[in-house]
């Protein structure tokens, strides 16, 4: 006999008591989100490292600035010290007696004087003459023959040039004469301090008519002449006839005196009128 068929099992609907739980649903992974998270973490790490590096760099820059400031301060101190030493060396160089440098300054302002039958030396000095031209100083005895004869014109000569000059004033007692020429020449600077024994000097003139002659020596003494005569500078630089009226110049290129005479039958005993005597008398220095 046919066997009866068994009925299929009946499962109650989900949600009803006794219903079996549904199989777990598969979870889908969101890869864009993961990538974004990883990228964010990476960027955070990079930013942190950069912040550390920037901080270290700032510290290094600050340290470099400090070192530079210290170096600049040190260099400034060394520079100031160098300036001081340079100034001292320049002063020492200026104090060195240099006849060549003195002559270079003096020679263009020194002239041979032709005054009748007499001759000597004159030099441009001080400020320009009134109305233009140049003031010059020389010895009175150089132009005496012209002055006493009533004449006033003499000539000053340099190389192959000859210029007329006028005798303006004379100081017979101190043996000084002032000349003026219309030519424009540079006046020599005169010293404001008296000379001292041992001071080196240069004498420029035209001994025996030989212009642009230069001799050197030292100041031997400052003499007061007997009998109430004017004070004189004694020096040992060689001079000869024709040097009269020439400038005696110190190491600072300043005229300290006017060469006047040499003691006969003696060596190295020359005499000069202090430049202050001429400057005070004529007011042209």
CSV table of C-alpha atoms in Angstrom, one decimal:
chain,number,residue,atom,x,y,z
A,1,UNK,CA,0.0,0.0,0.0
A,2,UNK,CA,1.4,3.4,-0.8
A,3,UNK,CA,3.1,5.1,2.1
A,4,UNK,CA,1.7,8.5,3.1
A,5,UNK,CA,4.0,11.5,2.2
A,6,UNK,CA,5.4,13.5,5.0
A,7,UNK,CA,4.5,17.1,5.1
A,8,UNK,CA,7.4,19.6,4.8
A,9,UNK,CA,8.4,21.3,7.9
A,10,UNK,CA,6.8,24.6,8.5
A,11,UNK,CA,8.9,27.4,9.9
A,12,UNK,CA,7.2,30.2,11.6
A,13,UNK,CA,7.6,33.6,10.1
A,14,UNK,CA,10.5,35.7,11.3
A,15,UNK,CA,9.6,37.7,14.2
A,16,UNK,CA,7.2,35.2,15.6
A,17,UNK,CA,8.0,33.3,18.7
A,18,UNK,CA,10.1,30.4,18.0
A,19,UNK,CA,11.3,31.7,14.7
A,20,UNK,CA,15.1,31.1,13.9
A,21,UNK,CA,17.4,34.2,13.6
A,22,UNK,CA,18.3,35.1,10.0
A,23,UNK,CA,21.8,34.4,8.9
A,24,UNK,CA,24.3,37.3,9.7
A,25,UNK,CA,24.4,39.9,6.9
A,26,UNK,CA,27.8,40.5,5.3
A,27,UNK,CA,29.4,43.8,6.1
A,28,UNK,CA,30.7,45.8,3.2
A,29,UNK,CA,34.2,47.6,3.9
A,30,UNK,CA,34.2,51.4,2.9
A,31,UNK,CA,37.7,51.6,1.2
A,32,UNK,CA,37.5,55.4,0.5
A,33,UNK,CA,37.0,56.1,4.1
A,34,UNK,CA,39.9,53.9,5.1
A,35,UNK,CA,42.2,55.6,2.6
A,36,UNK,CA,41.1,59.0,3.8
A,37,UNK,CA,41.7,58.0,7.4
A,38,UNK,CA,45.2,56.7,6.6
A,39,UNK,CA,46.0,59.9,4.6
A,40,UNK,CA,44.8,62.1,7.4
A,41,UNK,CA,47.1,60.2,9.9
A,42,UNK,CA,50.0,60.5,7.4
A,43,UNK,CA,49.5,64.2,7.0
A,44,UNK,CA,49.3,64.7,10.7
A,45,UNK,CA,52.6,62.9,11.2
A,46,UNK,CA,54.2,64.9,8.4
A,47,UNK,CA,52.8,68.1,9.9
A,48,UNK,CA,54.2,67.2,13.3
A,49,UNK,CA,57.6,66.4,11.8
A,50,UNK,CA,57.6,69.7,9.9
A,51,UNK,CA,56.7,71.6,13.1
A,52,UNK,CA,59.6,70.0,14.9
A,53,UNK,CA,62.0,70.8,12.0
A,54,UNK,CA,60.7,74.4,11.9
A,55,UNK,CA,61.2,74.8,15.6
A,56,UNK,CA,64.8,73.4,15.3
A,57,UNK,CA,65.5,75.7,12.3
A,58,UNK,CA,64.2,78.7,14.3
A,59,UNK,CA,66.5,77.7,17.2
A,60,UNK,CA,69.4,77.4,14.7
A,61,UNK,CA,68.7,80.8,13.1
A,62,UNK,CA,68.5,82.4,16.5
A,63,UNK,CA,71.8,80.9,17.5
A,64,UNK,CA,73.3,82.0,14.2
A,65,UNK,CA,72.0,85.6,14.8
A,66,UNK,CA,73.6,85.6,18.2
A,67,UNK,CA,76.9,84.4,16.7
A,68,UNK,CA,76.7,87.0,14.0
A,69,UNK,CA,76.0,89.7,16.5
A,70,UNK,CA,78.9,88.6,18.6
A,71,UNK,CA,81.1,88.5,15.5
A,72,UNK,CA,80.0,92.0,14.4
A,73,UNK,CA,80.7,93.3,17.9
A,74,UNK,CA,84.1,91.7,17.9
A,75,UNK,CA,84.8,93.1,14.4
A,76,UNK,CA,83.6,96.5,15.5
A,77,UNK,CA,86.0,96.5,18.4
A,78,UNK,CA,88.8,95.3,16.1
A,79,UNK,CA,88.0,98.0,13.6
A,80,UNK,CA,87.9,100.7,16.2
A,81,UNK,CA,91.3,99.5,17.4
A,82,UNK,CA,92.6,99.5,13.8
A,83,UNK,CA,91.3,103.0,13.3
A,84,UNK,CA,93.1,104.1,16.4
A,85,UNK,CA,96.4,102.4,15.3
A,86,UNK,CA,96.0,103.9,11.8
A,87,UNK,CA,95.5,107.4,13.2
A,88,UNK,CA,98.5,106.9,15.4
A,89,UNK,CA,100.6,105.7,12.5
A,90,UNK,CA,99.4,108.7,10.4
A,91,UNK,CA,100.4,111.1,13.1
A,92,UNK,CA,103.8,109.4,13.4
A,93,UNK,CA,104.2,109.6,9.7
A,94,UNK,CA,103.3,113.3,9.8
A,95,UNK,CA,105.9,113.8,12.5
A,96,UNK,CA,108.6,112.3,10.3
A,97,UNK,CA,110.8,115.0,8.9
A,98,UNK,CA,110.6,114.8,5.1
A,99,UNK,CA,112.7,117.4,3.3
A,100,UNK,CA,111.4,116.2,-0.1
A,101,UNK,CA,107.8,116.7,0.8
A,102,UNK,CA,108.6,120.1,2.4
A,103,UNK,CA,110.4,121.2,-0.7
A,104,UNK,CA,107.6,120.1,-3.0
A,105,UNK,CA,105.2,122.4,-1.2
A,106,UNK,CA,107.6,125.3,-0.8
A,107,UNK,CA,109.5,125.6,-4.1
A,108,UNK,CA,106.6,127.0,-6.2
A,109,UNK,CA,106.2,129.9,-3.7
A,110,UNK,CA,109.9,130.9,-3.5
A,111,UNK,CA,111.6,133.4,-5.9
A,112,UNK,CA,114.9,134.9,-6.7
A,113,UNK,CA,114.9,138.7,-6.2
A,114,UNK,CA,116.6,141.1,-8.5
A,115,UNK,CA,116.8,144.6,-6.9
A,116,UNK,CA,119.2,146.9,-8.8
A,117,UNK,CA,122.7,145.5,-8.1
A,118,UNK,CA,121.5,143.4,-5.2
A,119,UNK,CA,119.9,140.0,-5.2
A,120,UNK,CA,118.4,137.6,-2.7
A,121,UNK,CA,115.3,135.5,-2.1
A,122,UNK,CA,111.6,136.2,-1.5
A,123,UNK,CA,108.6,134.0,-0.8
A,124,UNK,CA,104.9,134.3,-1.1
A,125,UNK,CA,103.1,134.3,2.2
A,126,UNK,CA,99.7,134.4,3.7
A,127,UNK,CA,96.5,135.8,2.2
A,128,UNK,CA,96.3,137.6,-1.2
A,129,UNK,CA,97.2,141.2,-1.4
A,130,UNK,CA,94.6,144.0,-1.3
A,131,UNK,CA,93.1,144.4,-4.8
A,132,UNK,CA,94.5,141.0,-5.9
A,133,UNK,CA,98.0,139.8,-6.4
A,134,UNK,CA,100.4,138.2,-3.9
A,135,UNK,CA,102.2,139.4,-0.8
A,136,UNK,CA,105.9,138.4,-0.4
A,137,UNK,CA,108.5,138.8,2.3
A,138,UNK,CA,112.2,139.3,2.0
A,139,UNK,CA,115.0,141.0,3.9
A,140,UNK,CA,115.2,144.8,3.9
A,141,UNK,CA,118.9,144.6,3.0
A,142,UNK,CA,118.0,142.8,-0.2
A,143,UNK,CA,116.0,145.8,-1.5
A,144,UNK,CA,117.7,148.5,0.5
A,145,UNK,CA,119.6,150.1,-2.5
A,146,UNK,CA,116.4,150.5,-4.5
A,147,UNK,CA,114.4,151.8,-1.5
A,148,UNK,CA,116.9,154.4,-0.3
A,149,UNK,CA,117.3,155.7,-3.9
A,150,UNK,CA,113.6,156.3,-4.0
A,151,UNK,CA,112.7,153.4,-6.3
A,152,UNK,CA,110.0,150.9,-5.5
A,153,UNK,CA,110.1,148.4,-8.4
A,154,UNK,CA,112.1,145.1,-8.2
A,155,UNK,CA,111.7,141.8,-10.0
A,156,UNK,CA,111.0,138.3,-8.8
A,157,UNK,CA,112.2,135.5,-10.9
A,158,UNK,CA,111.5,131.8,-11.2
A,159,UNK,CA,113.0,129.6,-13.8
A,160,UNK,CA,112.6,131.5,-17.1
A,161,UNK,CA,109.8,133.8,-15.8
A,162,UNK,CA,110.2,137.3,-14.5
A,163,UNK,CA,107.5,139.3,-12.7
A,164,UNK,CA,107.6,142.9,-11.5
A,165,UNK,CA,107.0,143.5,-7.8
A,166,UNK,CA,106.7,146.7,-5.7
A,167,UNK,CA,108.3,147.4,-2.3
A,168,UNK,CA,105.3,148.3,-0.2
A,169,UNK,CA,106.7,148.6,3.4
A,170,UNK,CA,110.0,148.1,5.1
A,171,UNK,CA,111.1,147.4,8.7
A,172,UNK,CA,114.7,148.5,8.8
A,173,UNK,CA,115.3,147.6,12.5
A,174,UNK,CA,114.1,144.0,12.0
A,175,UNK,CA,115.5,143.7,8.4
A,176,UNK,CA,112.2,142.8,6.8
A,177,UNK,CA,110.5,144.1,3.6
A,178,UNK,CA,107.1,143.5,2.1
A,179,UNK,CA,106.7,143.1,-1.6
A,180,UNK,CA,103.5,142.9,-3.7
A,181,UNK,CA,103.2,141.4,-7.2
A,182,UNK,CA,100.2,141.2,-9.5
A,183,UNK,CA,100.7,137.5,-10.2
A,184,UNK,CA,98.7,135.0,-8.2
A,185,UNK,CA,100.9,132.6,-6.2
A,186,UNK,CA,100.2,130.3,-3.3
A,187,UNK,CA,101.3,131.8,0.0
A,188,UNK,CA,103.2,129.6,2.4
A,189,UNK,CA,101.7,128.9,5.8
A,190,UNK,CA,103.4,130.5,8.8
A,191,UNK,CA,103.9,128.8,12.1
A,192,UNK,CA,102.0,130.0,15.2
A,193,UNK,CA,104.3,128.4,17.7
A,194,UNK,CA,107.9,129.5,18.3
A,195,UNK,CA,110.7,127.1,17.2
A,196,UNK,CA,112.6,125.0,19.7
A,197,UNK,CA,116.2,124.0,19.9
A,198,UNK,CA,116.8,120.7,18.0
A,199,UNK,CA,113.8,121.2,15.7
A,200,UNK,CA,114.6,120.2,12.1
A,201,UNK,CA,114.3,122.8,9.4
A,202,UNK,CA,114.6,123.3,5.6
A,203,UNK,CA,116.0,126.5,4.1
A,204,UNK,CA,115.0,127.3,0.5
A,205,UNK,CA,116.6,130.1,-1.5
A,206,UNK,CA,118.9,131.2,-4.3
A,207,UNK,CA,122.4,131.2,-2.9
A,208,UNK,CA,124.8,132.9,-5.4
A,209,UNK,CA,121.7,133.1,-7.7
A,210,UNK,CA,121.2,129.4,-7.8
A,211,UNK,CA,117.4,129.2,-7.4
A,212,UNK,CA,115.5,126.3,-5.8
A,213,UNK,CA,118.4,125.4,-3.6
A,214,UNK,CA,117.4,123.4,-0.5
A,215,UNK,CA,119.5,122.8,2.6
A,216,UNK,CA,118.5,121.1,5.9
A,217,UNK,CA,119.6,121.5,9.5
A,218,UNK,CA,118.3,122.0,13.0
A,219,UNK,CA,117.5,125.0,15.1
A,220,UNK,CA,120.5,125.5,17.3
A,221,UNK,CA,119.1,128.2,19.6
A,222,UNK,CA,116.8,131.1,19.9
A,223,UNK,CA,119.0,134.2,20.5
A,224,UNK,CA,118.4,137.6,21.9
A,225,UNK,CA,120.9,139.9,20.1
A,226,UNK,CA,123.2,142.1,22.3
A,227,UNK,CA,122.6,145.8,22.4
A,228,UNK,CA,118.8,145.5,22.2
A,229,UNK,CA,118.8,144.0,18.8
A,230,UNK,CA,115.9,141.8,17.6
A,231,UNK,CA,115.7,138.2,18.6
A,232,UNK,CA,117.0,135.7,16.1
A,233,UNK,CA,116.8,132.0,15.3
A,234,UNK,CA,120.2,130.3,15.1
A,235,UNK,CA,120.3,127.3,12.8
A,236,UNK,CA,123.0,125.1,11.3
A,237,UNK,CA,121.7,124.6,7.7
A,238,UNK,CA,124.2,125.9,5.2
A,239,UNK,CA,123.4,129.3,3.6
A,240,UNK,CA,125.3,131.7,1.4
A,241,UNK,CA,124.8,135.1,-0.1
A,242,UNK,CA,121.6,135.0,-2.1
A,243,UNK,CA,119.8,133.0,0.6
A,244,UNK,CA,118.8,136.2,2.4
A,245,UNK,CA,115.0,136.6,2.5
A,246,UNK,CA,114.4,132.9,2.0
A,247,UNK,CA,112.0,130.8,4.2
A,248,UNK,CA,113.1,128.6,7.0
A,249,UNK,CA,110.5,125.8,7.2
A,250,UNK,CA,109.7,123.2,9.8
A,251,UNK,CA,108.6,119.6,9.4
A,252,UNK,CA,105.0,120.7,9.4
A,253,UNK,CA,105.6,122.7,6.2
A,254,UNK,CA,105.3,126.0,8.1
A,255,UNK,CA,107.6,129.0,7.8
A,256,UNK,CA,109.3,129.7,11.1
A,257,UNK,CA,111.8,132.3,10.0
A,258,UNK,CA,113.4,134.4,7.3
A,259,UNK,CA,117.0,133.5,6.6
A,260,UNK,CA,119.0,136.7,7.1
A,261,UNK,CA,122.7,136.1,7.6
A,262,UNK,CA,125.5,133.7,8.4
A,263,UNK,CA,128.3,134.4,10.8
A,264,UNK,CA,131.5,135.1,9.0
A,265,UNK,CA,134.5,132.8,9.6
A,266,UNK,CA,132.2,130.2,11.2
A,267,UNK,CA,130.6,127.0,10.0
A,268,UNK,CA,127.0,126.1,10.6
A,269,UNK,CA,125.9,129.4,12.3
A,270,UNK,CA,123.1,130.9,10.3
A,271,UNK,CA,120.6,133.5,11.6
A,272,UNK,CA,116.9,134.0,10.8
A,273,UNK,CA,114.3,136.5,11.7
A,274,UNK,CA,111.4,134.8,13.5
A,275,UNK,CA,108.4,134.8,11.2
A,276,UNK,CA,106.2,136.3,14.0
A,277,UNK,CA,108.3,139.5,13.8
A,278,UNK,CA,107.3,140.0,10.2
A,279,UNK,CA,103.7,138.8,10.6
A,280,UNK,CA,103.1,141.1,13.6
A,281,UNK,CA,104.7,144.0,11.8
A,282,UNK,CA,102.9,143.8,8.5
A,283,UNK,CA,99.7,141.8,9.3
A,284,UNK,CA,99.8,139.8,6.1
A,285,UNK,CA,100.3,136.2,7.3
